[in-house]
Coordinates of C-alpha atoms and ligand atoms in Angstrom, one line a residue:
M771 CA -1.0 0.3 -22.3
N772 CA 2.4 -1.2 -22.7
V773 CA 2.3 -4.4 -20.9
N774 CA 6.5 -4.0 -19.9
E775 CA 4.2 -0.9 -17.6
G776 CA 3.3 -1.4 -14.7
A777 CA -0.5 -0.3 -13.6
G778 CA 0.4 3.2 -12.7
G779 CA 3.1 3.7 -16.0
V780 CA 6.0 2.8 -14.4
A781 CA 9.2 3.2 -16.9
A782 CA 9.3 0.6 -19.0
A783 CA 12.2 -2.1 -19.7
G784 CA 15.3 0.6 -19.9
G785 CA 14.1 3.7 -18.8
D786 CA 15.7 5.4 -16.1
P787 CA 15.6 3.7 -13.2
G788 CA 16.6 7.0 -11.1
V789 CA 14.9 9.6 -9.3
R790 CA 14.0 11.5 -11.9
G791 CA 12.7 8.8 -13.8
W792 CA 10.3 7.8 -10.8
L793 CA 9.3 12.1 -10.6
R794 CA 8.7 11.4 -14.0
D795 CA 6.6 8.3 -14.1
A796 CA 5.1 9.6 -11.2
F797 CA 4.2 13.2 -12.6
A798 CA 3.2 11.5 -15.6
R799 CA -0.1 9.5 -14.6
R800 CA -1.9 12.9 -14.9
P801 CA -1.8 16.3 -16.9
G802 CA -0.1 19.0 -16.0
W803 CA -3.0 21.0 -14.5
M804 CA -4.3 17.9 -12.2
N805 CA 0.0 17.7 -11.4
A806 CA -0.6 21.1 -10.0
L807 CA -3.8 20.6 -7.8
M808 CA -1.5 17.7 -6.2
L809 CA 1.2 20.2 -5.2
F810 CA -1.3 23.0 -4.9
C811 CA -3.2 20.5 -2.2
A812 CA 0.3 19.1 -1.1
F813 CA 1.4 22.5 -0.2
M814 CA -2.0 23.2 1.5
A815 CA -2.5 20.3 4.0
F816 CA 1.4 19.8 4.9
V817 CA 2.6 23.7 5.4
Y818 CA -0.3 26.0 5.1
V819 CA -2.7 25.1 6.9
P820 CA -0.9 23.7 9.6
W821 CA 1.3 27.1 9.7
D822 CA -1.7 29.0 10.6
F823 CA -2.9 26.6 12.3
A824 CA -0.3 26.3 15.1
G825 CA 1.7 30.1 14.0
K826 CA -0.7 32.3 14.1
P827 CA -2.3 34.1 16.9
L828 CA -6.9 33.3 17.1
A829 CA -7.4 37.3 17.3
V830 CA -6.5 37.4 13.7
D831 CA -7.3 33.8 12.5
E832 CA -10.3 33.6 9.7
E833 CA -10.9 30.7 7.9
V834 CA -14.1 31.3 4.8
W835 CA -16.5 27.9 4.5
F836 CA -19.2 28.9 1.6
G837 CA -18.0 32.5 1.1
V838 CA -18.7 33.1 4.8
R839 CA -15.5 34.4 7.4
L840 CA -15.2 33.3 10.6
H841 CA -12.9 34.4 12.8
G842 CA -10.7 33.7 15.9
G843 CA -12.2 30.7 17.7
W844 CA -14.2 29.4 15.0
A845 CA -11.5 29.5 12.4
K846 CA -9.3 28.0 14.3
A847 CA -11.7 25.0 14.6
T848 CA -12.2 24.5 11.3
E849 CA -9.2 24.4 10.2
P850 CA -8.7 20.6 10.9
I851 CA -11.1 20.1 8.2
H852 CA -9.8 21.6 5.5
L853 CA -6.3 19.7 6.5
V854 CA -7.8 16.4 6.7
I855 CA -9.6 17.7 2.8
Y856 CA -6.2 19.0 1.6
A857 CA -4.8 16.3 2.3
C858 CA -7.1 13.8 1.4
G859 CA -7.0 15.3 -1.4
A860 CA -3.1 15.0 -2.2
Y861 CA -3.2 11.8 -1.5
G862 CA -5.8 10.9 -3.6
F863 CA -4.4 12.4 -6.4
W864 CA -1.6 10.7 -6.5
H865 CA -2.7 7.8 -6.5
M866 CA -5.5 8.2 -8.6
R867 CA -7.8 6.8 -6.4
P868 CA -11.3 6.2 -7.4
W869 CA -13.0 7.7 -4.6
L870 CA -11.6 11.1 -5.5
W871 CA -15.2 11.3 -8.2
P872 CA -16.8 12.9 -8.6
W873 CA -15.7 14.4 -4.6
A874 CA -12.5 16.5 -5.8
A875 CA -15.3 17.8 -8.8
I876 CA -18.3 18.2 -5.7
Y877 CA -15.8 20.7 -4.0
A878 CA -14.6 22.4 -6.5
G879 CA -18.2 23.6 -7.7
Q880 CA -18.6 24.5 -4.3
V881 CA -15.1 26.3 -3.8
A882 CA -16.6 28.3 -6.7
I883 CA -19.7 29.0 -5.7
S884 CA -18.1 30.8 -1.8
M885 CA -15.8 32.2 -4.6
L886 CA -18.5 34.1 -6.4
V887 CA -20.6 35.4 -2.6
W888 CA -17.5 36.0 -0.8
P889 CA -16.9 39.6 -2.6
L890 CA -20.8 39.9 -2.9
L891 CA -20.8 39.6 0.9
Y892 CA -18.2 41.2 1.7
A893 CA -18.5 44.3 -1.6
D894 CA -17.1 47.2 0.7
E895 CA -14.0 45.7 1.3
V896 CA -13.9 44.4 -3.0
G897 CA -14.3 48.6 -3.7
G898 CA -18.4 48.1 -4.3
S899 CA -21.3 46.4 -5.5
A900 CA -20.3 46.6 -9.6
R901 CA -16.8 45.4 -9.1
A902 CA -17.9 42.9 -6.2
L903 CA -20.3 41.5 -8.8
L904 CA -17.3 41.5 -11.4
V905 CA -15.0 39.8 -9.2
G906 CA -16.8 37.1 -8.2
L907 CA -17.7 35.8 -11.3
V908 CA -14.2 36.1 -12.3
S909 CA -13.6 34.0 -10.1
F910 CA -16.8 31.8 -10.5
A911 CA -15.8 30.9 -13.9
A912 CA -12.2 30.0 -13.1
F913 CA -13.7 27.7 -10.7
S914 CA -16.5 26.8 -12.4
A915 CA -14.0 25.3 -15.4
L916 CA -11.7 23.5 -13.1
T917 CA -14.9 22.2 -12.0
A918 CA -15.8 20.6 -15.0
A919 CA -12.8 19.6 -15.7
L920 CA -12.3 17.9 -12.2
W921 CA -16.0 15.9 -14.3
R922 CA -14.8 15.2 -17.2
A923 CA -11.7 13.2 -16.1
K924 CA -13.9 10.7 -14.8
D925 CA -12.0 8.7 -16.6
R926 CA -8.5 8.8 -14.8
F927 CA -10.2 8.0 -11.9
R928 CA -12.0 4.8 -12.7
A929 CA -9.0 3.2 -15.1
G930 CA -8.7 -0.4 -13.7
R931 CA -5.5 -2.1 -13.9
P932 CA -4.4 -4.9 -16.6
R933 CA -5.3 -8.0 -16.4
L934 CA -2.3 -9.7 -14.7
R935 CA -2.1 -12.6 -17.4
D936 CA -1.5 -9.3 -20.1
R937 CA 0.6 -7.9 -17.3
Y938 CA 2.6 -10.2 -16.4
G939 CA 2.5 -13.6 -18.7
A940 CA 0.7 -16.8 -18.4
W941 CA 2.2 -18.4 -14.7
A942 CA 2.7 -17.4 -11.6
L943 CA 4.2 -19.5 -8.6
V944 CA 3.2 -18.7 -4.3
T945 CA 5.6 -20.8 -2.0
G946 CA 3.0 -20.7 1.2
A947 CA 0.2 -21.4 -1.2
S948 CA -2.2 -24.1 1.1
S949 CA -3.4 -21.4 3.4
G950 CA -4.2 -17.8 4.7
I951 CA -2.6 -15.7 3.1
G952 CA -0.9 -17.1 -0.2
A953 CA -3.7 -19.0 -1.5
A954 CA -5.8 -16.1 -1.5
F955 CA -3.0 -14.8 -3.8
A956 CA -3.1 -17.9 -5.9
R957 CA -7.2 -17.8 -5.7
S958 CA -6.7 -14.5 -7.2
L959 CA -4.1 -14.9 -9.6
A960 CA -6.5 -18.3 -11.2
Q961 CA -9.0 -15.8 -11.4
E962 CA -6.8 -13.0 -13.2
G963 CA -6.0 -16.6 -16.3
V964 CA -2.9 -17.0 -14.4
S965 CA -1.7 -20.9 -14.0
V966 CA 0.1 -20.9 -10.6
A967 CA 2.9 -23.1 -9.3
L968 CA 1.6 -24.2 -5.4
C969 CA 4.3 -24.7 -3.7
A970 CA 3.5 -25.8 1.0
R971 CA 4.3 -28.8 2.8
R972 CA 1.4 -29.7 3.1
E973 CA 0.4 -31.7 -0.3
D974 CA -3.1 -32.8 0.3
R975 CA -3.9 -29.1 0.4
L976 CA -2.4 -28.3 -2.6
R977 CA -3.8 -30.9 -4.3
A978 CA -7.9 -29.6 -3.6
L979 CA -6.7 -25.7 -4.3
A980 CA -5.2 -27.3 -7.4
S981 CA -8.5 -29.0 -8.3
E982 CA -10.5 -26.1 -7.3
L983 CA -8.5 -23.0 -9.4
E984 CA -8.2 -25.6 -12.1
R985 CA -12.5 -24.4 -12.7
H986 CA -11.1 -21.1 -13.6
G987 CA -9.4 -22.9 -16.8
V988 CA -6.2 -22.5 -15.7
E989 CA -3.1 -24.7 -15.1
T990 CA -1.6 -25.5 -12.2
R991 CA 1.3 -27.5 -10.6
V992 CA 1.4 -29.1 -7.1
V993 CA 5.0 -28.8 -5.2
A994 CA 4.9 -29.9 -2.1
L995 CA 8.3 -29.6 0.1
D996 CA 10.0 -28.4 2.5
L997 CA 11.2 -24.5 2.3
A998 CA 13.1 -24.2 5.5
A999 CA 14.9 -27.4 4.3
P1000 CA 19.1 -27.4 2.7
G1001 CA 18.1 -28.1 -1.0
S1002 CA 14.4 -27.2 -0.8
V1003 CA 15.7 -23.7 -2.8
S1004 CA 16.7 -25.8 -6.2
R1005 CA 14.0 -28.2 -6.3
L1006 CA 12.0 -26.1 -6.5
V1007 CA 13.8 -24.2 -8.8
T1008 CA 13.4 -27.8 -11.2
A1009 CA 10.6 -28.4 -10.8
V1010 CA 9.1 -25.3 -12.1
A1011 CA 11.8 -25.0 -14.8
D1012 CA 9.6 -25.9 -17.8
L1013 CA 7.0 -23.7 -16.7
D1014 CA 7.1 -19.6 -18.5
L1015 CA 7.2 -17.5 -15.3
G1016 CA 5.6 -14.1 -14.5
I1017 CA 5.0 -13.3 -11.1
V1018 CA 7.1 -15.2 -8.1
V1019 CA 4.7 -14.4 -4.5
N1020 CA 7.4 -15.1 -1.5
N1021 CA 4.9 -15.6 1.2
A1022 CA 5.4 -18.7 2.8
G1023 CA 6.2 -17.5 6.2
V1024 CA 5.7 -18.7 10.1
G1025 CA 6.0 -16.5 13.6
D1026 CA 6.9 -18.2 16.7
A1027 CA 5.8 -16.3 19.9
G1028 CA 7.8 -15.8 23.2
R1029 CA 10.3 -15.2 25.6
F1030 CA 13.2 -14.9 23.2
E1031 CA 15.0 -17.3 25.7
H1032 CA 13.0 -19.4 26.4
Q1033 CA 12.3 -20.2 22.4
D1034 CA 13.7 -23.5 21.0
A1035 CA 16.9 -22.7 18.8
A1036 CA 16.2 -24.8 15.6
R1037 CA 12.9 -23.3 15.3
L1038 CA 14.0 -20.5 14.9
R1039 CA 16.8 -21.5 13.0
A1040 CA 14.2 -22.7 10.3
M1041 CA 12.1 -19.3 11.2
V1042 CA 15.8 -18.0 9.7
E1043 CA 15.8 -19.9 6.9
L1044 CA 12.4 -20.3 5.8
N1045 CA 11.0 -16.4 6.1
C1046 CA 14.5 -14.8 5.0
I1047 CA 16.9 -17.5 3.1
T1048 CA 14.7 -19.1 1.1
P1049 CA 13.0 -16.1 -0.7
M1050 CA 16.0 -14.9 -1.1
L1051 CA 17.8 -17.3 -3.0
L1052 CA 14.5 -18.1 -4.3
T1053 CA 14.3 -14.6 -6.1
R1054 CA 18.2 -14.6 -6.9
A1055 CA 17.9 -17.9 -8.9
L1056 CA 14.1 -17.2 -10.5
L1057 CA 14.9 -13.0 -11.7
S1058 CA 17.4 -13.5 -14.3
R1059 CA 14.7 -16.0 -16.3
L1060 CA 12.2 -12.3 -15.4
H1061 CA 14.9 -10.1 -16.7
A1062 CA 15.5 -12.7 -20.5
R1063 CA 11.3 -12.0 -20.9
G1064 CA 11.7 -8.5 -19.6
R1065 CA 8.1 -8.5 -17.9
G1066 CA 7.8 -9.5 -14.4
A1067 CA 6.4 -9.1 -10.6
V1068 CA 8.0 -10.6 -7.7
L1069 CA 5.8 -10.3 -4.0
F1070 CA 6.9 -10.4 -0.6
T1071 CA 4.7 -10.8 2.2
G1072 CA 6.2 -9.0 4.5
S1073 CA 4.7 -7.5 7.8
Q1074 CA 3.9 -4.6 10.2
A1075 CA 6.1 -5.9 12.0
A1076 CA 8.9 -5.4 10.4
R1077 CA 8.5 -1.9 11.6
Q1078 CA 9.2 -1.8 14.5
P1079 CA 11.4 -4.0 16.9
L1080 CA 8.7 -6.6 18.8
P1081 CA 9.5 -7.8 22.0
L1082 CA 8.2 -11.6 22.4
H1083 CA 7.9 -12.4 18.7
A1084 CA 11.5 -11.2 18.3
V1085 CA 13.1 -12.9 15.9
Y1086 CA 10.0 -13.1 13.4
A1087 CA 9.7 -9.3 13.4
A1088 CA 13.7 -9.3 12.0
T1089 CA 12.6 -11.7 9.6
K1090 CA 10.1 -9.8 9.0
A1091 CA 12.1 -6.6 8.2
F1092 CA 15.1 -8.4 6.4
D1093 CA 12.1 -9.2 3.4
G1094 CA 10.9 -5.7 3.7
F1095 CA 14.6 -4.1 3.3
L1096 CA 15.1 -7.0 0.7
G1097 CA 12.2 -5.7 -1.5
E1098 CA 12.1 -2.3 -1.5
A1099 CA 16.0 -2.5 -2.8
L1100 CA 15.0 -4.6 -5.2
W1101 CA 12.6 -2.6 -6.2
A1102 CA 15.0 0.5 -6.9
E1103 CA 17.6 -2.0 -9.0
L1104 CA 14.8 -3.1 -10.8
R1105 CA 12.8 0.0 -11.8
G1106 CA 13.0 0.3 -15.8
T1107 CA 14.2 -3.3 -16.2
G1108 CA 9.8 -4.4 -17.3
I1109 CA 10.1 -6.1 -13.3
D1110 CA 7.8 -4.8 -10.8
V1111 CA 8.5 -5.9 -7.4
L1112 CA 6.3 -4.8 -3.9
V1113 CA 6.4 -5.6 -0.4
V1114 CA 2.6 -6.2 0.8
E1115 CA 2.9 -5.4 4.9
P1116 CA 0.4 -6.8 6.5
G1117 CA -1.2 -6.2 9.7
S1118 CA -3.1 -8.6 11.7
T1119 CA -4.5 -11.8 9.5
E1120 CA -7.2 -14.0 9.9
T1121 CA -5.2 -17.2 8.7
E1122 CA -3.8 -20.5 10.6
C1123 CA -0.4 -17.7 11.3
Q1124 CA -1.1 -17.2 14.7
Q1125 CA -1.8 -21.0 15.4
V1126 CA 0.5 -21.8 14.7
A1127 CA 3.5 -18.9 16.0
G1128 CA 1.4 -19.9 19.2
E1129 CA -0.4 -16.5 19.5
L1130 CA -3.7 -16.3 22.0
P1131 CA -6.4 -15.4 19.1
H1132 CA -7.6 -12.1 18.2
A1133 CA -8.9 -10.4 15.1
G1134 CA -7.7 -9.4 11.5
Q1135 CA -8.2 -8.7 7.9
A1136 CA -9.7 -11.3 5.4
P1137 CA -6.3 -12.4 3.4
E1138 CA -8.8 -11.6 0.1
E1139 CA -8.5 -7.9 1.8
V1140 CA -4.4 -8.1 2.0
V1141 CA -4.3 -9.0 -1.1
A1142 CA -6.6 -6.7 -3.3
V1143 CA -4.0 -4.3 -1.9
A1144 CA -1.1 -5.8 -3.2
W1145 CA -2.4 -6.2 -6.8
D1146 CA -3.5 -2.5 -6.6
R1147 CA 0.1 -1.4 -5.3
L1148 CA 2.4 -3.6 -7.5
G1149 CA 4.2 -1.4 -10.1
R1150 CA 3.5 1.6 -8.0
Q1151 CA 5.8 2.3 -4.7
P1152 CA 7.5 -0.4 -3.2
S1153 CA 6.2 -1.1 -0.3
V1154 CA 2.3 -1.2 1.0
A1155 CA 0.3 -1.4 4.7
T1156 CA -2.8 -2.5 3.7
R1157 CA -4.6 -0.1 6.0
W1158 CA -4.2 3.6 6.6
W1159 CA -3.7 3.4 9.7
H1160 CA -1.1 0.9 9.6
W1161 CA 1.0 3.3 7.0
L1162 CA 0.4 5.8 9.3
R1163 CA 1.5 4.4 12.8
G1164 CA 4.5 2.7 10.6
N1165 CA 5.8 5.5 8.9
A1166 CA 4.4 9.0 11.9
V1167 CA 4.3 7.8 15.6
M1168 CA 6.8 5.3 15.0
R1169 CA 9.6 7.2 13.4
L1170 CA 8.5 9.6 15.5
L1171 CA 8.7 8.0 18.9
P1172 CA 12.0 7.5 20.9
R1173 CA 12.5 3.6 20.3
S1174 CA 12.9 3.0 24.3
L1175 CA 9.2 4.1 24.5
L1176 CA 8.3 2.4 20.5
V1177 CA 9.7 -1.4 22.4
L1178 CA 8.1 -0.7 25.5
L1179 CA 4.8 -0.1 23.8
A1180 CA 4.9 -2.7 21.3
M1181 CA 5.8 -4.7 24.3
G1182 CA 2.4 -3.7 26.3
V1183 CA 1.0 -5.1 23.0
M1184 CA 2.7 -8.5 22.7
R1185 CA 2.3 -9.5 25.7
K1186 CA -1.7 -9.5 25.2
Q1187 CA -1.7 -11.8 22.2
T1188 CA 1.2 -14.0 24.0
P1189 CA 0.4 -17.6 26.5
I1190 CA 1.4 -16.2 29.7
E1191 CA 3.6 -19.3 29.4
R1192 CA 5.6 -18.1 26.5
R1193 CA 5.8 -14.8 28.3
Ligands
NAP535 N1 -1.1 -13.8 9.1 C1 -0.9 -12.1 10.1 O1 -1.7 -11.5 10.7 C2 -0.1 -12.2 8.8 C3 0.5 -10.9 8.9 C4 1.3 -10.5 8.6 C5 2.2 -11.0 7.3 N2 2.2 -12.1 7.5 C6 2.9 -13.5 6.8 O2 2.1 -13.7 6.2 C7 3.0 -15.3 5.2 C8 1.7 -15.7 4.5 O3 0.9 -16.2 6.5 P1 -0.4 -16.8 6.2 O4 -0.8 -15.4 7.2 O5 -0.9 -16.6 5.3 O6 -0.3 -17.9 8.0 P2 -1.0 -19.6 7.8 O7 -1.6 -19.6 6.9 O8 -0.3 -19.7 8.5 O9 -0.4 -19.5 6.1 C9 1.1 -19.8 6.0 C10 1.2 -20.6 4.5 O10 3.3 -21.0 4.6 C11 3.4 -22.2 4.4 N3 4.5 -22.6 5.2 C12 4.9 -22.7 6.8 N4 6.4 -23.5 7.0 C13 6.6 -24.1 5.8 C14 8.2 -24.6 5.1 N5 9.1 -25.0 6.5 N6 8.1 -24.8 4.3 C15 6.6 -24.7 2.6 N7 5.8 -24.1 3.3 C16 5.7 -23.7 5.1 C17 2.2 -23.2 4.9 O11 2.1 -24.2 4.0 P3 2.5 -25.8 5.1 O12 2.1 -25.5 6.6 O13 1.7 -26.6 4.7 O14 3.5 -25.6 4.4 C18 1.1 -21.8 4.6 O15 0.7 -22.3 3.2 C19 3.8 -15.6 6.0 O16 5.1 -15.2 5.4 C20 3.3 -14.7 7.6 O17 4.3 -14.5 8.2 C21 1.2 -13.1 8.5

């Protein structure tokens, strides 16, 4: 693979950055017959099956499973299963997810057998047994060919992404590397042979992490800075000026739980500086260097908090919305330049963040999981939710609910995570 391409074959430098280019790249990931299958799955999942389920009278509803026809209530009851299968198919083909193999082939094989059984069971309607056998065999042959093609396509679903060092270069900068998601980013980069510049305030933590990373045979540089302080971005840019940076991870961030009017104004200002101004200025300062190399990656650690206003975390959610909008817009601006941009949007993650923000402890995912999703999706899309139900909540439920209800529901959730004295 050309190192100017993202893992998903994203446009090489100089490619068409518009919608046409995006579509071309998206469909170039698989052969034509598989694109057709993906579109068929999408049509079934989002148009036909919902229409069938909601619009067709019960009396005339009919579904075929393993060649056997189901009618009325039985047919209706099994339609959601069809919907889930086709939706998984559309999603799986779109992202070429590894789990689609061997399930797509097994499902197509089951359809092939159904297509043989179906006309034989209902031979009278097809025009007699001889004709039913012929129809069954022809359909069986067609679906068997599809089954074989899906079976043989194993490598397409298993194609791993190139190593980060091969894809983007020798050095990365990670802000907020002294704990949590930033430390996990740094560890995963070192495991893939990328040397890392580590930035945060706690120098002792950064030095300990640097020694750990160097065991992977990479170099490190520790830059201890308060990134909410004036002039800190320039100092950081100067501190890494001699490094061949290929990856910039804008990760440092803090929250502050509580009712807005009780929050400390200086702390809120520092949060906006750290969460918004710093990643904006740092990215702007380093972009010309990535452009000069013709390849690179810029990541922003956003949050699910960006997907709706969060009472009792009002300013934090607003800062994360800023990061999300900034990163997604840059993704579009930089498409075709060889620079990939991704906003990774975790939900609750088990780091020091909750404690620093003054929240009540609550369960979350591991930072390593967040990082794995980010590397997997980088170069393929502008932003990513780190769990599928976060995606569903952020992109379906929250967009459909009236804003009043949405914000009040969020208030209910945040109350449970906020100590009484801060509510
Ligand atoms: N944990 C979650 O539930 C969650 C969910 C969604 C998004 N996020 C986002 O994930 C990112 C990483 O947070 P985390 O969960 O890994 O929390 P964390 O463990 O508290 O890490 C925050 C990092 O930011 C650094 N930092 C804080 N203030 C700084 C400052 N003024 N200057 C420089 N560095 C500073 C901290 O280092 P020092 O204290 O040493 O400076 C630390 O390395 C944040 O942007 C956060 O908003 C977290």
